[in-house]
Short mmCIF file of C-alpha atoms and ligand atoms in Angstrom, two decimals:
data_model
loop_
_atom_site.label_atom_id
_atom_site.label_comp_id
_atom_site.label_asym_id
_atom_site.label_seq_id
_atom_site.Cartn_x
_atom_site.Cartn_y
_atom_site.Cartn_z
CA UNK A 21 -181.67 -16.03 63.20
CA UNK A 22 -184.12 -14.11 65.09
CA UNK A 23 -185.61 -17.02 67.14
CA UNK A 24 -182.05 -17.80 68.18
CA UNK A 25 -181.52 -13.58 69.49
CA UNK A 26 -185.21 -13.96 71.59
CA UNK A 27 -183.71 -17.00 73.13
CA UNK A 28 -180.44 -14.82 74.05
CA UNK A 29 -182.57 -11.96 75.18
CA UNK A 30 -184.87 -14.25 77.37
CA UNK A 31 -181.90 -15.95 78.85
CA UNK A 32 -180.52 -12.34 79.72
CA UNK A 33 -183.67 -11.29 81.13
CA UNK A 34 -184.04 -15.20 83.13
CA UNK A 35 -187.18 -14.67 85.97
CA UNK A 36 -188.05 -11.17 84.73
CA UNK A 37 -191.33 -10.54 82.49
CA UNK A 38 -190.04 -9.52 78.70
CA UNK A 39 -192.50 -7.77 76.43
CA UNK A 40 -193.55 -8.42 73.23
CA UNK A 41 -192.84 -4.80 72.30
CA UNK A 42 -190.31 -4.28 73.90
CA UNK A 43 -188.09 -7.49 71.94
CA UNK A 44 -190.02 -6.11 68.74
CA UNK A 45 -188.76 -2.79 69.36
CA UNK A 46 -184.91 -3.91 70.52
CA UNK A 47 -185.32 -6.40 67.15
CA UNK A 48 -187.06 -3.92 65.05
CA UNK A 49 -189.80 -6.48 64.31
CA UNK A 50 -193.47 -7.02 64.51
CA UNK A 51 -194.82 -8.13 67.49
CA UNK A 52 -196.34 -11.32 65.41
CA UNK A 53 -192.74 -12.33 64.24
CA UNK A 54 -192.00 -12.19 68.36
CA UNK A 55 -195.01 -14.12 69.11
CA UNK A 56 -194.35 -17.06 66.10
CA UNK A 57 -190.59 -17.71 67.11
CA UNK A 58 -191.75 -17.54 70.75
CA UNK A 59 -194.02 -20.53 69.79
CA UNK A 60 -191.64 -22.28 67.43
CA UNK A 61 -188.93 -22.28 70.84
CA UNK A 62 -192.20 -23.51 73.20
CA UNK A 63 -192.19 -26.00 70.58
CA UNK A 64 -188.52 -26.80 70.51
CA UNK A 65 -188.96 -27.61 74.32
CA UNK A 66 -187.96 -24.70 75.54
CA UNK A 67 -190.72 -23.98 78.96
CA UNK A 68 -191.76 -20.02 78.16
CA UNK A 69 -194.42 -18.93 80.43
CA UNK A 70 -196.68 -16.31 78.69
CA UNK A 71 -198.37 -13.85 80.60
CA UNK A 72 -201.45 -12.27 79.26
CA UNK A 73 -201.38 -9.06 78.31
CA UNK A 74 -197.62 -8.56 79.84
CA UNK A 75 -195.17 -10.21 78.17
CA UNK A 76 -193.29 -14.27 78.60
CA UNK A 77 -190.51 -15.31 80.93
CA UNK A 78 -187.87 -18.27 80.53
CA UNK A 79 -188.82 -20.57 83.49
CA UNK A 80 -185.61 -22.09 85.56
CA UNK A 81 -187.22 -25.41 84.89
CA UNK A 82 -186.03 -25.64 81.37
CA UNK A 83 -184.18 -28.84 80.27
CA UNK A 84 -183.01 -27.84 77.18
CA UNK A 85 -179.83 -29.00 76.40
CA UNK A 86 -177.22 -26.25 74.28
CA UNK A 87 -173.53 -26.78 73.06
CA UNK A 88 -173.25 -23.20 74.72
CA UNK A 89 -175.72 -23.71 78.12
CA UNK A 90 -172.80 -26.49 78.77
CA UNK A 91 -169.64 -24.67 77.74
CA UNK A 92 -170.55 -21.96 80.15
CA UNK A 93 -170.41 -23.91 82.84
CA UNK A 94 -167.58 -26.20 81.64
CA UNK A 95 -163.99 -25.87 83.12
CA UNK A 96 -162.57 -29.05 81.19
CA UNK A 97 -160.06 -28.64 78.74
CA UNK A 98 -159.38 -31.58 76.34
CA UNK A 99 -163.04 -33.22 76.87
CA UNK A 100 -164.66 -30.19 76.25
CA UNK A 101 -162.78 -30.14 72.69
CA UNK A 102 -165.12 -31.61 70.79
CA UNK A 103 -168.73 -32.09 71.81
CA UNK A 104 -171.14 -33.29 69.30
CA UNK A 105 -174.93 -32.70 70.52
CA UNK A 106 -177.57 -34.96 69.01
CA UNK A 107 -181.52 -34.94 69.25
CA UNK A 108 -181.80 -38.14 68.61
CA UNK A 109 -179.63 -41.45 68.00
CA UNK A 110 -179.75 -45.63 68.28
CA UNK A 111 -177.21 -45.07 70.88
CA UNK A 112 -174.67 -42.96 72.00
CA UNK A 113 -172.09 -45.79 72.20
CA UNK A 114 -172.66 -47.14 69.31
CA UNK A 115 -172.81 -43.81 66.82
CA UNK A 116 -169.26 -43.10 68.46
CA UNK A 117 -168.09 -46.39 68.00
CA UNK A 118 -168.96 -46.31 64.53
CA UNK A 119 -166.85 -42.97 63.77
CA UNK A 120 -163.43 -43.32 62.52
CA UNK A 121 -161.64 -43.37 65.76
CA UNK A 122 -158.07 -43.05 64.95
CA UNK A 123 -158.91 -39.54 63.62
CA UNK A 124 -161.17 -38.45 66.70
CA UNK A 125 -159.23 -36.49 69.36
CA UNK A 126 -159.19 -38.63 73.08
CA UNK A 127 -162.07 -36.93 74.70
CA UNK A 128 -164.70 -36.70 72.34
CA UNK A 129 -168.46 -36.37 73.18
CA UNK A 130 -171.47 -37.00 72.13
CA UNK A 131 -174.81 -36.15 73.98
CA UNK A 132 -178.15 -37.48 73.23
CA UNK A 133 -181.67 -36.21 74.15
CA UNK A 134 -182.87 -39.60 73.22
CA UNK A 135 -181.89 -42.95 72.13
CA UNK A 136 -183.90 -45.34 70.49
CA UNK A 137 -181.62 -48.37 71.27
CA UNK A 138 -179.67 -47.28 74.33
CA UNK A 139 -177.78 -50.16 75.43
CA UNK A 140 -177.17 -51.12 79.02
CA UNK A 141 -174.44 -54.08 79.94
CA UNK A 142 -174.93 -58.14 79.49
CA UNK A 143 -177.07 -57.17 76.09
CA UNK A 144 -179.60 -55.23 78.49
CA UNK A 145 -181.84 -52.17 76.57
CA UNK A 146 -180.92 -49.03 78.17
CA UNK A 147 -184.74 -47.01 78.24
CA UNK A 148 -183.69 -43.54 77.21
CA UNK A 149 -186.29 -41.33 76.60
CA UNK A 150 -186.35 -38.02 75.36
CA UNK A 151 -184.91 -35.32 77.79
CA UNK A 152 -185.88 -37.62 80.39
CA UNK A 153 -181.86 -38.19 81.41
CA UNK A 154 -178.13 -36.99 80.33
CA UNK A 155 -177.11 -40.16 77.76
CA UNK A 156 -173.84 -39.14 76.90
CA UNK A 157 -170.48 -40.92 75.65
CA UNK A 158 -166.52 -40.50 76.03
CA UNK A 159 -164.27 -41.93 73.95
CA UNK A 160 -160.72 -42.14 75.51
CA UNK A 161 -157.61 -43.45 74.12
CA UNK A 162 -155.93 -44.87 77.98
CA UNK A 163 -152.42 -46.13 77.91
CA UNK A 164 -153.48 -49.07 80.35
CA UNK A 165 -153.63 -52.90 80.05
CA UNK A 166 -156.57 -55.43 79.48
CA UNK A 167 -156.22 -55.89 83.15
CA UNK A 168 -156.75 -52.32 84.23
CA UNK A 169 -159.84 -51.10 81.97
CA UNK A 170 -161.83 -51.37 84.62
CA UNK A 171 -160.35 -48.34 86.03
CA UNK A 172 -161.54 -46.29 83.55
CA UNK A 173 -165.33 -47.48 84.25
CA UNK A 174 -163.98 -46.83 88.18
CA UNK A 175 -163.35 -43.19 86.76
CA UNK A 176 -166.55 -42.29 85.36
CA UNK A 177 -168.22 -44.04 88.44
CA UNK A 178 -166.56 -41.26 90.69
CA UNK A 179 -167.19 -39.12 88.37
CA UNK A 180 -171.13 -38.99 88.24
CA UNK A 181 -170.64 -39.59 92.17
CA UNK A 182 -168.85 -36.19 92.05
CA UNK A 183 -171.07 -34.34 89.89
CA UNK A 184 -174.45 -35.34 91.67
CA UNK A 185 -172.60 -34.19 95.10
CA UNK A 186 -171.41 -30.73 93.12
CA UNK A 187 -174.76 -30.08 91.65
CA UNK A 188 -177.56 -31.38 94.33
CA UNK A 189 -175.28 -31.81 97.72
CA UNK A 190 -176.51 -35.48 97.69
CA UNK A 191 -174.01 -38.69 98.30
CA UNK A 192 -174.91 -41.57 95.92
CA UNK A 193 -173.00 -45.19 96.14
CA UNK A 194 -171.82 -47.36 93.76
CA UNK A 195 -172.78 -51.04 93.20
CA UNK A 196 -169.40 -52.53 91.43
CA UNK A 197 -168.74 -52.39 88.91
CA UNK A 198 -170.90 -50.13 86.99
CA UNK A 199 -174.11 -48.86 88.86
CA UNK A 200 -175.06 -45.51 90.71
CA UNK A 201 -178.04 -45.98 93.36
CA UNK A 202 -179.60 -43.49 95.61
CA UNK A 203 -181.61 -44.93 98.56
CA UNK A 204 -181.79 -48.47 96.93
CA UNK A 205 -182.45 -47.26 93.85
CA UNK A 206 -180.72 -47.20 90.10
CA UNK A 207 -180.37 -43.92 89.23
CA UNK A 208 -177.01 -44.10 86.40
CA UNK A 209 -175.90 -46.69 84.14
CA UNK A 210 -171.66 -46.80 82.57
CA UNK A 211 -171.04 -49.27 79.88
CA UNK A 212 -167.67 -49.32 78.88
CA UNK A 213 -166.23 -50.86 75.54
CA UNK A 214 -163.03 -51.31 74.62
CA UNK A 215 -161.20 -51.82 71.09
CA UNK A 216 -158.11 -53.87 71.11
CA UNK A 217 -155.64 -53.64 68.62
CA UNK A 218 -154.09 -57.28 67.91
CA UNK A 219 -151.11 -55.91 65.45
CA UNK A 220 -150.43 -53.53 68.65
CA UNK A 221 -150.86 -55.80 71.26
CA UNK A 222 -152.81 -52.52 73.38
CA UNK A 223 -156.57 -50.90 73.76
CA UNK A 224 -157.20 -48.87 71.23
CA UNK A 225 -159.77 -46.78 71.90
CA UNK A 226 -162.15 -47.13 74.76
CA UNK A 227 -166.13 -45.77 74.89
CA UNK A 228 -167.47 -44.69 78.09
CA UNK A 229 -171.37 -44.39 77.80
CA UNK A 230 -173.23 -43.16 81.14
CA UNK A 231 -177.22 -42.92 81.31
CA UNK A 232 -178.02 -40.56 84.20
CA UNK A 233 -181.77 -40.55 84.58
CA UNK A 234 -183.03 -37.20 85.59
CA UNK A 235 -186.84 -36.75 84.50
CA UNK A 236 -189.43 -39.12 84.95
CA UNK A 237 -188.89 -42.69 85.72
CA UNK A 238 -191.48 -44.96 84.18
CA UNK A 239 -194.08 -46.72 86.46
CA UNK A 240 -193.33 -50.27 85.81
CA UNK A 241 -189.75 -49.26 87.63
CA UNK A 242 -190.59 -47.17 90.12
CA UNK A 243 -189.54 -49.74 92.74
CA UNK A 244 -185.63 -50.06 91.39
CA UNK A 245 -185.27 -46.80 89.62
CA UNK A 246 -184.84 -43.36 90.36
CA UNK A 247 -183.90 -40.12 88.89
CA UNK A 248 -182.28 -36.26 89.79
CA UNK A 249 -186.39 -35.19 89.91
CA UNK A 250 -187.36 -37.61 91.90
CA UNK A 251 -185.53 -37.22 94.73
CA UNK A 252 -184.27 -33.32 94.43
CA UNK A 253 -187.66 -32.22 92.42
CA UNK A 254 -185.24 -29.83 90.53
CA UNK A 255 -185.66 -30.02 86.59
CA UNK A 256 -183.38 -28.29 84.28
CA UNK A 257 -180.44 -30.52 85.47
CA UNK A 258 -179.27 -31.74 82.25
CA UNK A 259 -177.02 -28.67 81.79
CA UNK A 260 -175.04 -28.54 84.58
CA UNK A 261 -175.30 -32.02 84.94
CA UNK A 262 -173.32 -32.47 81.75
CA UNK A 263 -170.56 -29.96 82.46
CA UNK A 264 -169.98 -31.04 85.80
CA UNK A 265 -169.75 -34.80 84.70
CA UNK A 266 -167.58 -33.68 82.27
CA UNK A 267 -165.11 -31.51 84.24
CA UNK A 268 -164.89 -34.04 86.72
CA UNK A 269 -164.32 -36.96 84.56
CA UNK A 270 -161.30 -35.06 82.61
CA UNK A 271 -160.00 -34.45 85.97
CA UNK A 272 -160.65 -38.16 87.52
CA UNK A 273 -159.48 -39.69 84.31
CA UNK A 274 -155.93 -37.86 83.88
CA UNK A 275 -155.36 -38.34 87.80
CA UNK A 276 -155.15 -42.01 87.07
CA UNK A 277 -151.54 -41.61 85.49
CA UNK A 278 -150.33 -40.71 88.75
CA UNK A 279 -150.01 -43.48 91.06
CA UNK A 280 -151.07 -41.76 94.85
CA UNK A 281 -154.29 -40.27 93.07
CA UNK A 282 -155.02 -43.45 91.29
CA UNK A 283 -155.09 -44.97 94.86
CA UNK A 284 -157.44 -42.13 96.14
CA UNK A 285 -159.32 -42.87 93.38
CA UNK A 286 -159.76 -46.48 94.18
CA UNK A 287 -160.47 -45.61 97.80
CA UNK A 288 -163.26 -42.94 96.67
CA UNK A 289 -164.57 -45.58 94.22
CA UNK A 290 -164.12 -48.13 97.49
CA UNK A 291 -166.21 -45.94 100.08
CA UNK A 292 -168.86 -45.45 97.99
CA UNK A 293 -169.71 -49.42 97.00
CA UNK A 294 -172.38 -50.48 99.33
CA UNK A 295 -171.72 -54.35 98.79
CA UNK A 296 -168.99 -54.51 101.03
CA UNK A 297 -169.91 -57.16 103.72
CA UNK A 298 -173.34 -58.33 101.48
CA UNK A 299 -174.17 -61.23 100.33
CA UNK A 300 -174.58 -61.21 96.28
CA UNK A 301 -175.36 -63.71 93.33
CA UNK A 302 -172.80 -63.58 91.28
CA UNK A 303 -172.89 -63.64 87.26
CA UNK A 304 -169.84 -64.67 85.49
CA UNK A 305 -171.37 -65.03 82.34
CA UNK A 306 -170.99 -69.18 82.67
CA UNK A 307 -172.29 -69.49 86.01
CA UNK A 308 -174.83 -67.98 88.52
CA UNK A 309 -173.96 -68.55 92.41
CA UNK A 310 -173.69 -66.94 95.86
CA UNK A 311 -170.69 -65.38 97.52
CA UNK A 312 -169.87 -62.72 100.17
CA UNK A 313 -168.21 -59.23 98.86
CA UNK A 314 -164.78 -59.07 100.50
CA UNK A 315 -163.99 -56.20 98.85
CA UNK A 316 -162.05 -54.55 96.04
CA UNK A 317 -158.38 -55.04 95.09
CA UNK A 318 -155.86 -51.96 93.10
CA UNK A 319 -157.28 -53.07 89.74
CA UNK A 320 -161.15 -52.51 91.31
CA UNK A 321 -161.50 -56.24 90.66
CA UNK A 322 -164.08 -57.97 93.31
CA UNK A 323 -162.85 -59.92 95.97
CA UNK A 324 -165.67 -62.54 97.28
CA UNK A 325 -165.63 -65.98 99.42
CA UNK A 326 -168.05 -68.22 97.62
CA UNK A 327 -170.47 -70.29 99.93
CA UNK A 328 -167.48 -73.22 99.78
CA UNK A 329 -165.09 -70.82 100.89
CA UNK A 330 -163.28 -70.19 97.82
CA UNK A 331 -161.32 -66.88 97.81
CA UNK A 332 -162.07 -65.18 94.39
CA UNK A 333 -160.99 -62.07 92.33
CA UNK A 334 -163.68 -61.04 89.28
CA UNK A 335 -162.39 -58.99 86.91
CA UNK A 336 -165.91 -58.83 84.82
CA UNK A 337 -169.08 -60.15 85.76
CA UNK A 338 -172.31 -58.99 87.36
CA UNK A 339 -173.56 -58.88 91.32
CA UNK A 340 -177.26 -58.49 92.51
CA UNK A 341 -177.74 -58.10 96.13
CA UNK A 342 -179.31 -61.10 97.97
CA UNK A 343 -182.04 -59.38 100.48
C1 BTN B 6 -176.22 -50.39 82.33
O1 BTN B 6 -177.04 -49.93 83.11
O2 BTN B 6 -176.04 -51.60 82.19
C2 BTN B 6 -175.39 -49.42 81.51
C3 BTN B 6 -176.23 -48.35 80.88
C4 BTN B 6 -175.42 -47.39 80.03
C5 BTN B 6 -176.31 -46.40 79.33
C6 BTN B 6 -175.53 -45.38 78.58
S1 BTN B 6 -176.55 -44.08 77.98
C7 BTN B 6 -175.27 -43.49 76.97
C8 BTN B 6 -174.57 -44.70 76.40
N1 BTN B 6 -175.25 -45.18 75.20
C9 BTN B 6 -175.76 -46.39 75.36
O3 BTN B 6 -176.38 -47.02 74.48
N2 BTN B 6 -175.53 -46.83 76.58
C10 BTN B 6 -174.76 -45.88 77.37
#
């Protein structure tokens, strides 16, 4: 497809003016078929600057997100199997979820530009809007117990930690069990879900969903929310973003089978929660009520000493900070 070869050619030529004759030459087309897939790609998305009279460039600023953009960067092996792109879906989560599982090989992906019904934890909306952040779901098949599925939320945690730090140089922290902030702000989402098998007595399958918000963040949350833009101004994130989540993920996520680098994983996961010390409401899904964060135990489950001085360990639940 010709439109497909200009985009090749302008990523070759990336920051250098390109010609309509000369692509109609190298193509052996008119300079109008140039011009109408040039403007059926600015329509795509893709950001192509066009110079009067000299020619168009690719800008670095483009977001556009390509099975091949992200295997070029990818060093992954068994997530980077299978990576199903879509432009959009409900959610992420739940189109996976609704494949036939059994079949689907453990490290499966789909990506999203935009979801319509993105789903956050606690029956929260996730707001995912188009090319606006990196929506994208795992699905694993862990040989762990009820007890330690946590970990693999722990895992993708790290994970997005990682990536940030590989891509922007930035340390973000982690407020348990699921939450990436940046200077006070929400910047990534993880909701994991898990399939049990009764007749098997084990997790089946597990889903690990993470909304990374790297364009604009809507005014209403401007106070809690931030994205990659807003505090690196960089666009055209969603890319690398992707591969390096997933390359550090696979490697995060097989580590755990090995019982020193599950504990370095745990004490990663560890430094980077800022409750530590804080006084939070807690949400058990019965009850709301105050306690102090003690800290985490092996199975990242929160230790806190309620206001009566009860010793606690949450396995689920949800913690907002108490200012
Ligand atoms: C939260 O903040 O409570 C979790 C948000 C998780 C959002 C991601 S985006 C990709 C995947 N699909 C969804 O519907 N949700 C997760």
């Amino acid at each position: 497809m010709l439109k497909n070869k200009i985009l090749k050619y302008l990523y070759a030529s990336k920051g250098n003016i390109v010609t309509g004759g000369e692509m109609a030459e190298y193509f052996n087309v008119s300079r109008t078929a140039i011009w109408k897939n040039i403007k059926a790609l600015q329509e795509e998305g893709y950001i192509i600057a066009t110079h009067k009279n000299s020619g168009y460039t690719l800008s670095d600023d483009n977001d556009v997100l390509t099975i091949e953009g992200i295997e070029s960067c990818l060093t992954a092996k068994v997530f980077a199997k299978r990576i199903e792109l879509l432009s959009s879906i409900t959610s992420t989560n739940s189109y996976l979820k609704g494949l036939d599982l059994p079949s689907l090989p453990e490290g499966y992906t789909v990506i999203a530009d935009c979801q319509t019904e993105g789903r956050g934890r606690m029956g929260r909306k996730f707001h995912s809007p188009n090319r606006e952040g990196l929506y994208i779901s795992f699905l694993l098949k862990p040989s762990i117990s009820t007890a330690e599925i946590q970990l693999v939320t722990v895992c993708a945690a790290v994970a997005v930690c990682r990536a940030i730090n590989l891509l922007l140089g930035i340390q973000t922290s982690i407020k348990w069990v699921n939450d990436i902030f940046y200077n006070d702000k929400k910047l990534c989402g993880i909701l994991t879900e898990a399939t049990f098998s009764a007749e098997l007595n084990r997790i089946e399958s597990v889903v690990v969903g993470i909304g990374i918000n790297t364009g604009k963040v809507a005014k209403d949350v401007l106070g809690i929310a931030t994205s990659l833009y807003q505090i690196s101004g960089k666009k055209g994130l969603r890319e690398p973003l992707a591969a390096a989540l997933i390359n550090e993920f696979e490697k995060i996520y097989f580590a755990l089978g090995e019982e020193s680098k599950r504990k370095q994983i745990i004490d990663e996961y560890r430094d980077r929660l800022f409750i530590i010390g804080k006084k939070v409401m807690i949400n058990n899904f019965r009850s709301v009520y105050p306690a102090i964060v003690r800290g985490i135990d092996a199975n990242a489950s929160l230790l806190v000493t309620t206001s009566e001085g009860e010793e606690q360990t949450l396995r689920s639940g949800e913690i907002s900070l108490i200012l």
